[in-house]
CSV table of C-alpha atoms (C1' of nucleotides) in Angstrom, one decimal:
chain,number,residue,atom,x,y,z
Y,753,MET,CA,38.9,-10.1,-0.5
Y,754,GLY,CA,36.0,-9.9,-2.9
Y,755,ARG,CA,35.2,-7.1,-5.5
Y,756,PRO,CA,34.4,-3.9,-4.1
Y,757,GLY,CA,30.7,-2.4,-5.1
Y,758,LEU,CA,27.2,-2.5,-3.7
Y,759,ASN,CA,26.3,-3.6,-0.5
Y,760,ARG,CA,23.3,-4.3,1.1
Y,761,SER,CA,22.8,-1.3,3.1
Y,762,ALA,CA,23.7,0.5,0.2
Y,763,VAL,CA,21.2,-0.8,-1.8
Y,764,ILE,CA,18.4,-1.1,1.2
Y,765,ALA,CA,19.5,3.2,1.8
Y,766,ALA,CA,18.8,3.8,-1.9
Y,767,ALA,CA,15.7,2.3,-2.2
Y,768,ALA,CA,14.0,4.3,0.8
Y,769,ASP,CA,15.2,7.7,-1.0
Y,770,LEU,CA,14.1,5.9,-4.0
Y,771,ALA,CA,10.5,5.7,-1.6
Y,772,ASP,CA,10.5,9.2,-0.8
Y,773,GLU,CA,10.5,10.0,-4.4
Y,774,MET,CA,7.8,8.0,-6.5
Y,775,GLY,CA,6.3,5.9,-2.9
Y,776,PHE,CA,7.0,2.9,-2.0
Y,777,ASP,CA,4.8,0.6,-4.0
Y,778,ALA,CA,6.5,2.2,-7.5
Y,779,VAL,CA,9.8,1.1,-5.8
Y,780,THR,CA,10.3,-2.5,-7.8
Y,781,ILE,CA,13.3,-4.0,-8.3
Y,782,SER,CA,13.7,-3.5,-12.4
Y,783,VAL,CA,13.0,0.4,-10.6
Y,784,LEU,CA,15.7,0.0,-8.4
Y,785,ALA,CA,18.3,-1.5,-10.2
Y,786,ARG,CA,18.3,1.3,-12.9
Y,787,HIS,CA,18.4,3.8,-10.6
Y,788,LEU,CA,21.7,2.1,-9.2
Y,789,GLY,CA,23.0,1.1,-13.3
Y,790,VAL,CA,22.9,-2.5,-12.6
Y,791,ARG,CA,20.5,-4.5,-14.0
Y,792,SER,CA,17.8,-6.1,-11.9
Y,793,PRO,CA,19.9,-10.1,-11.1
Y,794,THR,CA,21.9,-8.5,-9.7
Y,795,LEU,CA,20.2,-7.1,-6.8
Y,796,TYR,CA,19.6,-10.2,-6.0
Y,797,SER,CA,23.0,-11.0,-5.0
Y,798,HIS,CA,22.1,-8.6,-2.0
Y,799,ILE,CA,18.3,-9.0,-1.3
Y,800,SER,CA,17.0,-11.9,-1.4
Y,801,GLY,CA,13.8,-10.9,-3.2
Y,802,ALA,CA,11.3,-7.7,-3.9
Y,803,THR,CA,8.9,-8.6,-0.7
Y,804,ASP,CA,12.8,-8.7,2.0
Y,805,LEU,CA,13.5,-5.7,-0.3
Y,806,ARG,CA,10.1,-4.3,1.6
Y,807,THR,CA,10.9,-5.8,5.1
Y,808,ALA,CA,14.3,-5.2,4.9
Y,809,VAL,CA,13.3,-0.9,3.9
Y,810,THR,CA,10.2,-0.6,6.5
Y,811,ALA,CA,13.1,-1.6,9.3
Y,812,TYR,CA,16.0,0.3,8.4
Y,813,VAL,CA,13.2,3.4,8.5
Y,814,LEU,CA,11.7,2.8,11.4
Y,815,ASP,CA,15.0,2.8,13.1
Y,816,GLU,CA,15.9,6.0,10.8
Y,817,LEU,CA,12.3,6.9,12.9
Y,818,ALA,CA,13.6,6.2,15.7
Y,819,ASP,CA,16.7,7.4,15.8
Y,820,THR,CA,15.6,11.3,14.7
Y,821,THR,CA,12.1,10.9,16.9
Y,822,SER,CA,14.8,9.6,20.9
Y,823,HIS,CA,16.8,12.5,19.2
Y,824,ALA,CA,14.5,15.0,19.5
Y,825,MET,CA,12.7,14.2,22.7
Y,826,ALA,CA,13.0,16.7,25.7
Y,827,GLY,CA,11.1,17.5,28.2
Y,828,GLU,CA,8.4,16.3,30.4
Y,829,GLY,CA,4.4,16.2,29.6
Y,830,ARG,CA,3.1,18.3,27.2
Y,831,ASP,CA,6.3,19.9,26.2
Y,832,LEU,CA,8.4,16.2,25.3
Y,833,LEU,CA,4.0,15.0,23.8
Y,834,VAL,CA,5.1,18.2,21.1
Y,835,ALA,CA,8.6,17.0,20.7
Y,836,TYR,CA,7.9,13.6,20.5
Y,837,ALA,CA,4.6,14.4,18.3
Y,838,ASP,CA,6.3,16.5,16.2
Y,839,ALA,CA,9.8,14.9,15.3
Y,840,ILE,CA,6.9,12.1,14.0
Y,841,ARG,CA,5.4,14.1,11.8
Y,842,ASP,CA,8.0,15.9,10.6
Y,843,PHE,CA,8.9,13.0,9.2
Y,844,ALA,CA,6.4,11.7,7.6
Y,845,ARG,CA,5.9,15.2,6.0
Y,846,ARG,CA,10.0,15.5,5.4
Y,847,SER,CA,10.1,12.2,3.6
Y,848,PRO,CA,5.7,11.0,3.0
Y,849,GLY,CA,7.6,7.8,0.9
Y,850,ARG,CA,9.3,6.7,4.5
Y,851,TYR,CA,7.1,7.0,6.4
Y,852,ASP,CA,4.8,4.7,4.0
Y,853,ALA,CA,7.4,1.7,4.5
Y,854,THR,CA,6.7,2.1,8.4
Y,855,THR,CA,2.3,1.2,7.8
Y,856,ARG,CA,2.3,0.1,4.2
Y,857,GLN,CA,4.2,-3.6,5.0
Y,858,ARG,CA,2.1,-6.0,7.4
Y,859,ILE,CA,4.1,-8.2,9.2
Y,860,PRO,CA,2.8,-11.9,9.7
Y,861,PRO,CA,2.2,-12.8,13.5
Y,862,THR,CA,5.3,-14.5,14.9
Y,863,SER,CA,2.7,-17.5,16.4
Y,864,ASP,CA,3.7,-20.6,14.1
Y,865,PRO,CA,6.3,-21.6,16.1
Y,866,ALA,CA,8.4,-23.8,13.0
Y,867,ALA,CA,7.8,-21.0,10.3
Y,868,GLU,CA,11.7,-19.5,10.3
Y,869,ILE,CA,11.7,-15.8,10.8
Y,870,PRO,CA,13.8,-14.4,7.4
Y,871,ALA,CA,16.7,-11.8,9.6
Y,872,SER,CA,14.4,-8.4,8.1
Y,873,VAL,CA,11.4,-9.6,9.6
Y,874,ALA,CA,12.9,-10.1,12.7
Y,875,ALA,CA,14.8,-6.6,12.3
Y,876,ALA,CA,11.5,-4.7,11.7
Y,877,ILE,CA,10.5,-6.4,14.8
Y,878,THR,CA,13.1,-4.7,16.8
Y,879,ALA,CA,12.6,-1.0,15.7
Y,880,GLY,CA,9.0,-2.1,15.7
Y,881,ARG,CA,10.0,-2.1,19.7
Y,882,ARG,CA,12.6,0.5,20.0
Y,883,ASN,CA,9.8,2.8,18.9
Y,884,ALA,CA,6.9,1.4,21.1
Y,885,ASP,CA,9.5,2.4,24.1
Y,886,LEU,CA,9.6,6.0,23.2
Y,887,ALA,CA,5.8,6.2,22.9
Y,888,LEU,CA,5.7,4.5,26.4
Y,889,THR,CA,8.4,6.8,28.0
Y,890,VAL,CA,5.8,9.9,26.6
Y,891,VAL,CA,3.2,8.3,28.4
Y,892,ARG,CA,5.9,7.3,31.6
Y,893,SER,CA,6.9,11.3,32.0
Y,894,TYR,CA,2.2,11.9,32.9
Y,895,GLY,CA,2.9,9.6,35.6
Y,896,ILE,CA,0.7,7.6,34.1
Y,897,ALA,CA,-0.1,3.5,35.9
Y,898,GLU,CA,1.0,0.7,34.5
Y,899,THR,CA,-2.3,-0.1,34.3
Y,900,ASN,CA,-2.4,1.9,31.7
Y,901,GLU,CA,0.1,2.7,29.7
Y,902,THR,CA,-0.7,0.2,27.4
Y,903,TYR,CA,-4.7,2.5,26.6
Y,904,ALA,CA,-3.3,5.9,26.9
Y,905,VAL,CA,-0.1,5.0,24.5
Y,906,ARG,CA,-2.6,3.3,21.9
Y,907,LEU,CA,-5.3,6.2,21.9
Y,908,MET,CA,-1.4,8.3,21.7
Y,909,SER,CA,-0.4,6.9,18.4
Y,910,SER,CA,-4.0,6.2,16.2
Y,911,LEU,CA,-4.7,9.5,16.9
Y,912,ILE,CA,-1.2,10.7,16.0
Y,913,HIS,CA,-0.8,8.6,12.5
Y,914,GLY,CA,-4.1,9.0,11.6
Y,915,TYR,CA,-4.0,12.7,12.0
Y,916,ILE,CA,-0.6,12.1,10.1
Y,917,THR,CA,-2.3,9.3,7.9
Y,918,LEU,CA,-5.0,11.6,6.5
Y,919,GLU,CA,-2.9,14.7,6.3
Y,920,ILE,CA,-1.1,13.0,4.1
Y,921,ALA,CA,-3.2,11.1,1.8
Y,922,GLY,CA,-5.3,15.3,1.4
Y,923,THR,CA,-7.8,14.3,3.4
Y,924,PHE,CA,-7.8,18.1,5.0
Y,925,ALA,CA,-6.8,19.8,1.7
Y,926,HIS,CA,-9.9,20.2,0.6
Y,927,SER,CA,-11.3,22.2,4.2
Y,928,GLU,CA,-10.8,25.8,5.7
Y,929,PRO,CA,-8.6,26.0,7.8
Y,930,PRO,CA,-5.0,24.5,6.9
Y,931,SER,CA,-4.3,21.4,8.5
Y,932,GLU,CA,-1.1,22.8,10.0
Y,933,ALA,CA,-3.5,24.8,12.0
Y,934,THR,CA,-5.6,22.0,14.2
Y,935,TRP,CA,-2.3,20.2,14.5
Y,936,PRO,CA,-1.5,22.7,18.1
Y,937,GLU,CA,-4.9,21.9,18.2
Y,938,VAL,CA,-5.3,18.2,18.7
Y,939,LEU,CA,-2.2,18.2,21.4
Y,940,ASP,CA,-3.5,19.9,22.9
Y,941,ASP,CA,-6.5,18.1,23.6
Y,942,LEU,CA,-4.6,14.9,23.8
Y,943,ASP,CA,-2.4,16.7,26.7
Y,944,ARG,CA,-5.8,17.2,28.3
Y,945,THR,CA,-7.1,13.6,27.3
Y,946,LEU,CA,-3.7,12.3,28.5
Y,947,THR,CA,-3.4,15.0,32.0
Y,948,ARG,CA,-6.8,13.6,33.2
Y,949,ILE,CA,-5.4,9.2,33.0
Y,950,ALA,CA,-2.8,10.4,35.1
Y,951,ALA,CA,-5.5,12.3,37.0
Y,952,ALA,CA,-8.0,9.9,37.6
Y,953,GLN,CA,-6.0,7.0,38.9
Y,954,ARG,CA,-4.3,9.0,42.0
Y,955,HIS,CA,-8.2,8.5,43.2
V,565,MET,CA,-29.5,-5.3,-27.5
V,566,GLY,CA,-26.1,-7.0,-27.7
V,567,ARG,CA,-25.3,-10.2,-25.0
V,568,PRO,CA,-26.2,-10.2,-21.6
V,569,GLY,CA,-22.8,-10.7,-19.9
V,570,LEU,CA,-20.9,-8.6,-17.3
V,571,ASN,CA,-21.1,-5.5,-16.2
V,572,ARG,CA,-18.7,-2.5,-15.1
V,573,SER,CA,-20.9,-2.3,-11.5
V,574,ALA,CA,-20.7,-6.8,-11.7
V,575,VAL,CA,-17.0,-6.6,-12.3
V,576,ILE,CA,-16.2,-4.2,-9.5
V,577,ALA,CA,-18.5,-5.7,-6.6
V,578,ALA,CA,-16.8,-8.7,-7.3
V,579,ALA,CA,-13.0,-6.7,-7.1
V,580,ALA,CA,-14.7,-5.5,-3.6
V,581,ASP,CA,-15.1,-9.5,-3.1
V,582,LEU,CA,-11.6,-10.4,-4.1
V,583,ALA,CA,-10.0,-7.7,-2.0
V,584,ASP,CA,-11.4,-9.5,1.9
V,585,GLU,CA,-10.2,-12.9,0.2
V,586,MET,CA,-6.5,-11.7,-0.9
V,587,GLY,CA,-6.1,-7.7,0.5
V,588,PHE,CA,-6.3,-5.1,-2.3
V,589,ASP,CA,-3.7,-5.7,-3.2
V,590,ALA,CA,-3.8,-8.3,-4.6
V,591,VAL,CA,-6.6,-7.3,-6.9
V,592,THR,CA,-4.2,-7.8,-10.0
V,593,ILE,CA,-6.9,-7.4,-13.6
V,594,SER,CA,-5.3,-10.7,-14.5
V,595,VAL,CA,-6.5,-12.4,-10.9
V,596,LEU,CA,-10.0,-11.2,-11.3
V,597,ALA,CA,-10.1,-12.2,-14.5
V,598,ARG,CA,-9.7,-15.8,-13.5
V,599,HIS,CA,-11.8,-15.0,-10.6
V,600,LEU,CA,-14.6,-13.9,-13.4
V,601,GLY,CA,-13.9,-17.4,-15.8
V,602,VAL,CA,-12.9,-14.8,-18.4
V,603,ARG,CA,-9.6,-13.4,-20.1
V,604,SER,CA,-8.0,-10.7,-19.0
V,605,PRO,CA,-8.8,-8.7,-22.1
V,606,THR,CA,-12.0,-9.0,-21.6
V,607,LEU,CA,-12.6,-6.6,-19.1
V,608,TYR,CA,-10.6,-4.0,-20.5
V,609,SER,CA,-14.6,-4.5,-22.1
V,610,HIS,CA,-15.5,-3.3,-18.8
V,611,ILE,CA,-12.8,-0.6,-17.1
V,612,SER,CA,-10.0,1.1,-18.5
V,613,GLY,CA,-7.3,-0.4,-17.0
V,614,ALA,CA,-6.1,-1.2,-13.9
V,615,THR,CA,-5.9,2.3,-11.6
V,616,ASP,CA,-9.5,2.4,-13.2
V,617,LEU,CA,-10.1,-0.3,-11.7
V,618,ARG,CA,-8.9,1.1,-8.0
V,619,THR,CA,-10.3,3.7,-7.9
V,620,ALA,CA,-13.5,2.1,-9.2
V,621,VAL,CA,-13.5,-0.1,-5.9
V,622,THR,CA,-13.0,2.7,-3.6
V,623,ALA,CA,-15.7,4.8,-4.7
V,624,TYR,CA,-17.9,2.1,-5.0
V,625,VAL,CA,-16.6,0.8,-1.2
V,626,LEU,CA,-16.4,4.3,0.4
V,627,ASP,CA,-20.4,3.9,-1.1
V,628,GLU,CA,-21.6,0.7,1.3
V,629,LEU,CA,-19.7,2.8,4.3
V,630,ALA,CA,-21.4,5.6,4.2
V,631,ASP,CA,-24.3,3.5,3.1
V,632,THR,CA,-23.7,0.7,6.4
V,633,THR,CA,-22.6,3.9,9.5
V,634,SER,CA,-25.9,6.3,8.1
V,635,HIS,CA,-27.8,3.2,8.6
V,636,ALA,CA,-26.5,2.9,11.6
V,637,MET,CA,-26.5,6.6,13.1
V,638,ALA,CA,-29.6,6.9,15.6
V,639,GLY,CA,-29.7,8.9,18.7
V,640,GLU,CA,-27.9,11.5,19.9
V,641,GLY,CA,-24.1,13.2,21.6
V,642,ARG,CA,-22.3,9.8,23.0
V,643,ASP,CA,-24.7,7.6,21.8
V,644,LEU,CA,-24.1,8.1,18.5
V,645,LEU,CA,-20.7,9.3,18.1
V,646,VAL,CA,-20.8,5.0,19.3
V,647,ALA,CA,-23.0,4.2,16.8
V,648,TYR,CA,-20.7,6.0,14.7
V,649,ALA,CA,-17.6,4.5,15.6
V,650,ASP,CA,-18.2,1.4,15.8
V,651,ALA,CA,-20.0,0.7,12.5
V,652,ILE,CA,-17.0,2.2,10.3
V,653,ARG,CA,-15.2,-0.4,12.5
V,654,ASP,CA,-17.2,-3.2,12.4
V,655,PHE,CA,-16.9,-2.5,8.3
V,656,ALA,CA,-14.0,-2.8,8.5
V,657,ARG,CA,-13.2,-6.0,10.9
V,658,ARG,CA,-15.6,-8.1,8.9
V,659,SER,CA,-13.7,-5.8,5.2
V,660,PRO,CA,-10.0,-5.3,5.4
V,661,GLY,CA,-9.8,-5.7,1.9
V,662,ARG,CA,-12.9,-3.0,1.4
V,663,TYR,CA,-11.4,-0.5,4.4
V,664,ASP,CA,-8.0,-0.5,2.7
V,665,ALA,CA,-9.7,0.5,0.2
V,666,THR,CA,-10.6,3.4,1.1
V,667,THR,CA,-7.3,4.6,2.5
V,668,ARG,CA,-5.1,3.0,-0.1
V,669,GLN,CA,-6.8,4.7,-2.8
V,670,ARG,CA,-5.0,8.4,-3.2
V,671,ILE,CA,-7.2,10.8,-5.5
V,672,PRO,CA,-4.9,13.6,-7.1
V,673,PRO,CA,-5.8,17.2,-5.6
V,674,THR,CA,-7.6,18.6,-7.9
V,675,SER,CA,-6.2,21.6,-8.8
V,676,ASP,CA,-5.1,20.5,-12.1
V,677,PRO,CA,-8.5,22.8,-14.2
V,678,ALA,CA,-7.7,21.7,-17.6
V,679,ALA,CA,-7.5,17.7,-16.6
V,680,GLU,CA,-9.8,16.0,-17.7
V,681,ILE,CA,-11.2,14.0,-14.7
V,682,PRO,CA,-11.9,10.0,-15.0
V,683,ALA,CA,-16.1,9.1,-13.4
V,684,SER,CA,-14.5,7.1,-11.5
V,685,VAL,CA,-12.3,10.4,-9.8
V,686,ALA,CA,-15.6,11.7,-9.9
V,687,ALA,CA,-17.5,8.6,-7.9
V,688,ALA,CA,-14.8,8.5,-6.1
V,689,ILE,CA,-15.0,12.2,-5.2
V,690,THR,CA,-18.2,12.5,-4.4
V,691,ALA,CA,-18.9,9.6,-2.1
V,692,GLY,CA,-16.5,11.0,-0.2
V,693,ARG,CA,-18.1,13.8,0.5
V,694,ARG,CA,-21.1,11.7,2.0
V,695,ASN,CA,-18.7,9.7,4.3
V,696,ALA,CA,-17.2,13.4,5.7
V,697,ASP,CA,-20.9,14.4,6.4
V,698,LEU,CA,-22.2,11.5,8.7
V,699,ALA,CA,-18.4,12.7,10.8
V,700,LEU,CA,-20.0,16.5,10.7
V,701,THR,CA,-23.8,15.4,11.1
V,702,VAL,CA,-22.5,14.0,14.5
V,703,VAL,CA,-20.0,16.5,15.5
V,704,ARG,CA,-22.8,19.2,15.7
V,705,SER,CA,-24.8,16.2,17.3
V,706,TYR,CA,-22.3,17.5,20.4
V,707,GLY,CA,-23.9,21.0,19.6
V,708,ILE,CA,-20.0,21.9,18.6
V,709,ALA,CA,-20.1,25.5,16.1
V,710,GLU,CA,-19.5,26.0,13.4
V,711,THR,CA,-16.3,27.9,13.8
V,712,ASN,CA,-14.9,24.7,15.7
V,713,GLU,CA,-17.2,21.6,13.2
V,714,THR,CA,-13.4,21.0,11.4
V,715,TYR,CA,-11.3,20.7,13.3
V,716,ALA,CA,-13.7,18.9,15.4
V,717,VAL,CA,-14.1,16.1,12.4
V,718,ARG,CA,-10.1,15.8,12.2
V,719,LEU,CA,-9.4,15.1,15.8
V,720,MET,CA,-12.9,12.4,15.7
V,721,SER,CA,-11.8,11.3,12.2
V,722,SER,CA,-8.4,10.7,13.2
V,723,LEU,CA,-8.8,9.0,16.3
V,724,ILE,CA,-10.3,6.8,14.7
V,725,HIS,CA,-9.2,5.7,11.4
V,726,GLY,CA,-6.7,5.0,13.6
V,727,TYR,CA,-7.3,3.2,16.0
V,728,ILE,CA,-9.1,1.0,12.9
V,729,THR,CA,-5.9,1.0,11.2
V,730,LEU,CA,-2.8,0.3,13.8
V,731,GLU,CA,-5.7,-2.3,15.1
V,732,ILE,CA,-5.5,-4.2,11.8
V,733,ALA,CA,-2.3,-3.9,11.3
V,734,GLY,CA,-1.8,-5.7,14.6
V,735,THR,CA,0.2,-3.1,16.4
V,736,PHE,CA,-1.9,-3.7,18.8
V,737,ALA,CA,-1.5,-7.7,19.1
V,738,HIS,CA,1.0,-8.0,21.4
V,739,SER,CA,0.5,-6.9,24.0
V,740,GLU,CA,-2.6,-6.5,26.3
V,741,PRO,CA,-5.7,-6.0,27.2
V,742,PRO,CA,-7.2,-6.6,24.2
V,743,SER,CA,-7.6,-4.1,21.4
V,744,GLU,CA,-11.3,-5.3,22.3
V,745,ALA,CA,-11.8,-4.1,25.7
V,746,THR,CA,-9.6,-0.5,25.0
V,747,TRP,CA,-12.1,0.6,22.3
V,748,PRO,CA,-15.4,1.9,24.0
V,749,GLU,CA,-11.9,3.7,27.0
V,750,VAL,CA,-11.2,4.8,23.2
V,751,LEU,CA,-14.4,6.8,22.4
V,752,ASP,CA,-15.3,7.5,26.4
V,753,ASP,CA,-11.7,9.8,25.9
V,754,LEU,CA,-13.6,10.9,22.4
V,755,ASP,CA,-17.2,12.0,24.1
V,756,ARG,CA,-15.3,13.5,27.2
V,757,THR,CA,-13.4,16.6,24.2
V,758,LEU,CA,-16.2,17.0,21.7
V,759,THR,CA,-18.4,17.4,24.5
V,760,ARG,CA,-15.5,19.7,26.5
V,761,ILE,CA,-15.1,21.5,22.3
V,762,ALA,CA,-18.8,21.7,22.4
V,763,ALA,CA,-18.6,23.7,26.3
V,764,ALA,CA,-15.6,26.0,26.0
V,765,GLN,CA,-17.3,27.9,23.4
V,766,ARG,CA,-20.5,28.2,24.9
V,767,HIS,CA,-18.7,30.9,27.8
C,683,DA,C1',54.5,-10.9,-7.6
C,684,DC,C1',51.7,-14.0,-8.8
C,685,DG,C1',47.6,-17.4,-8.6
C,686,DA,C1',44.2,-18.8,-5.5
C,687,DA,C1',40.1,-17.3,-3.6
C,688,DT,C1',36.5,-14.3,-3.3
C,689,DT,C1',32.9,-12.1,-5.1
C,690,DG,C1',30.1,-8.7,-7.8
C,691,DC,C1',27.6,-8.7,-12.5
C,692,DC,C1',26.7,-9.7,-16.9
C,693,DT,C1',23.9,-12.5,-20.4
C,694,DA,C1',19.6,-15.9,-21.3
C,695,DA,C1',15.5,-17.5,-19.8
C,696,DC,C1',11.4,-18.2,-17.8
C,697,DA,C1',6.6,-16.9,-15.9
C,698,DG,C1',3.3,-13.9,-14.9
C,699,DT,C1',1.1,-9.7,-15.2
C,700,DT,C1',-0.8,-5.5,-17.9
C,701,DG,C1',-2.3,-3.9,-22.4
C,702,DT,C1',-3.9,-3.2,-27.3
C,703,DA,C1',-5.7,-5.2,-31.8
C,704,DG,C1',-8.9,-6.4,-34.1
C,705,DG,C1',-12.2,-10.8,-35.6
C,706,DA,C1',-15.6,-13.6,-33.7
C,707,DA,C1',-19.9,-15.8,-31.4
C,708,DA,C1',-23.4,-15.1,-29.0
C,709,DC,C1',-27.8,-11.5,-28.3
C,710,DC,C1',-32.1,-9.4,-28.9
C,711,DT,C1',-35.5,-6.9,-31.7
C,712,DA,C1',-37.8,-5.7,-36.2
H,827,DT,C1',-34.7,-14.4,-40.3
H,828,DA,C1',-31.4,-10.4,-40.5
H,829,DG,C1',-28.7,-6.7,-38.3
H,830,DG,C1',-26.7,-3.9,-35.4
H,831,DT,C1',-25.1,-4.1,-30.5
H,832,DT,C1',-22.1,-5.6,-27.0
H,833,DT,C1',-19.0,-10.0,-24.6
H,834,DC,C1',-15.7,-12.6,-25.6
H,835,DC,C1',-11.4,-14.6,-27.5
H,836,DT,C1',-7.1,-14.8,-29.9
H,837,DA,C1',-2.2,-13.0,-30.5
H,838,DC,C1',0.5,-9.8,-29.4
H,839,DA,C1',4.0,-6.6,-27.1
H,840,DA,C1',6.4,-4.5,-23.1
H,841,DC,C1',7.5,-5.3,-18.1
H,842,DT,C1',9.0,-7.3,-13.8
H,843,DG,C1',10.7,-10.6,-10.4
H,844,DT,C1',13.2,-14.3,-10.9
H,845,DT,C1',17.2,-18.7,-11.1
H,846,DA,C1',21.2,-20.6,-13.3
H,847,DG,C1',25.0,-20.0,-14.8
H,848,DG,C1',29.7,-17.6,-16.1
H,849,DC,C1',32.5,-13.5,-16.7
H,850,DA,C1',35.6,-10.6,-14.5
H,851,DA,C1',37.7,-8.0,-11.2
H,852,DT,C1',40.3,-6.9,-6.8
H,853,DT,C1',42.6,-8.8,-2.9
H,854,DC,C1',45.5,-12.1,0.6
H,855,DG,C1',48.6,-15.2,0.5
H,856,DT,C1',53.3,-16.8,-0.9
DNA sequence: ACGAATTGCCTAACAGTTGTAGGAAACCTA
DNA sequence: TAGGTTTCCTACAACTGTTAGGCAATTCGT
C-alpha cells in the first residue's frame, strides 16, 4: 500500500550522519532535505518539525550509544570501568555530532501532567534511562551499596562526560601531555575513588 | 564627536543578559535588536555578524567568570578548592545562559598562521587562559609538582564542569538525593584525589 | 488487468532571520 | 552656526521553517 520512499527511520539516521559531518547545530530541515534529494516540505511527512527532528535524533543516538557501550562492557571492577568509559569516549571521538546530540538536546521536565508527551521525547527518556542503567551496572560491580549508588554514578558520569566534552572542545589541545596520555590516569583515579567508596561502607 | 547611543560593550552585555533569560541559542540578532529598541541592521554597526556576537559574548562572560572566581578564591588546599568550585557552580546556576556561552562557543584551532584572528576570538582565548590560570593556582596550592600540574587541572576541570553541566541539564533531577547534597561529596573526593597526587610525587 | 485507496513528493506561499547598501538624522566640536 | 562623525533607518536579497493543497506513483482487492 502506497509508494515506497523515505521513512522516519531513514530520515533520522541521515540526520545523525549529517550531524557527524557538519555538527549537530548545522543539521537543519533544508540541509537535510537537500542531502536526501527531496524538498524541505517533504520531510514534514516523516517528522513533525525541527524540534521533533532533533529530539528524535537524540533518542536514536542514545540508543546507539547504549548498544555500543553494553556490547563493549565486560569484566568487573576496574576492567569494567575502563571498558565502559573507553566505549563512551571512542563513540564521542568517532561521532562528535552524535555525542553532541546526547547532551545538547534539553528534555523539558515531565512535571506537567496535562501536557502530552511527544513520542520522540518519550523515546529519548527511555533511551536515556538505558544509559543510566549501564552506569549503575559499573558502579554495582564495585560492590557499592544502594545508599551510595546515586552518588557514585553522578561522580563517574560527571568525570567521564566532563573530560570527553573538554577534550572534544579542544581545551586540552594547547598543553602537554596530549589528551590521550592523561585519560588512563583519569580512569586510574576514578577507579581508586570508586574502590574507596565501596570500602568505606563496609566499616 | 558623533551621536551617542549604543556601543559594542552595551550590545554584548545586553546579549549576555538575554542569554540568561532565554538561553544562549535564542539570542539572535533580531531578538537582541528588538530588545534594545533598534532595528536589526543597526547592530551591524557594533558587531560584524552573528558569529562575532556569540564569540564576543563568550569572551565577555569568560572574563566575568574569571573576575568572580578570583574574587571568591581564598585559603589553601581544600578551602581554596571549595571556594573555587563553589564560585563556578554558583555562577553557572545564577547565569545558565552565560555559563552555556563559555562552553558552547567553539574556538577554532589557531594552527593556521595565514588566517587572521578576529579580535573577539583573541579576546576569548585570552579570557580562557585567565580561567585556566585560576585552576592552576588551585592545583599548585596542593603542592602538586609541575610534572602533574596539567593532569591535575584536567581532572579537576573535567569533574567540576561535568557535574555542573549534567546538573543544569537536569540529569540529576530524577533521582535522590538532590543534586545539592552530592556536590560536597564530590568536592571531598576531589580533595582526596588531589591530595593523593601531591603525596605520590614526594616519594 | 483494472480501479481505488494510500502514500510520497511536489509547488506555492508566508513569516522570520541574517546580512548588505545607501541615505537621513542627531550629536559634539570648533 | 557649520563640519564632521557616528547612529540609526528603510529597502532589499537570500535562506530557513512551516502550512496548505495537489499531482503522481505504487500496492491491494477484485
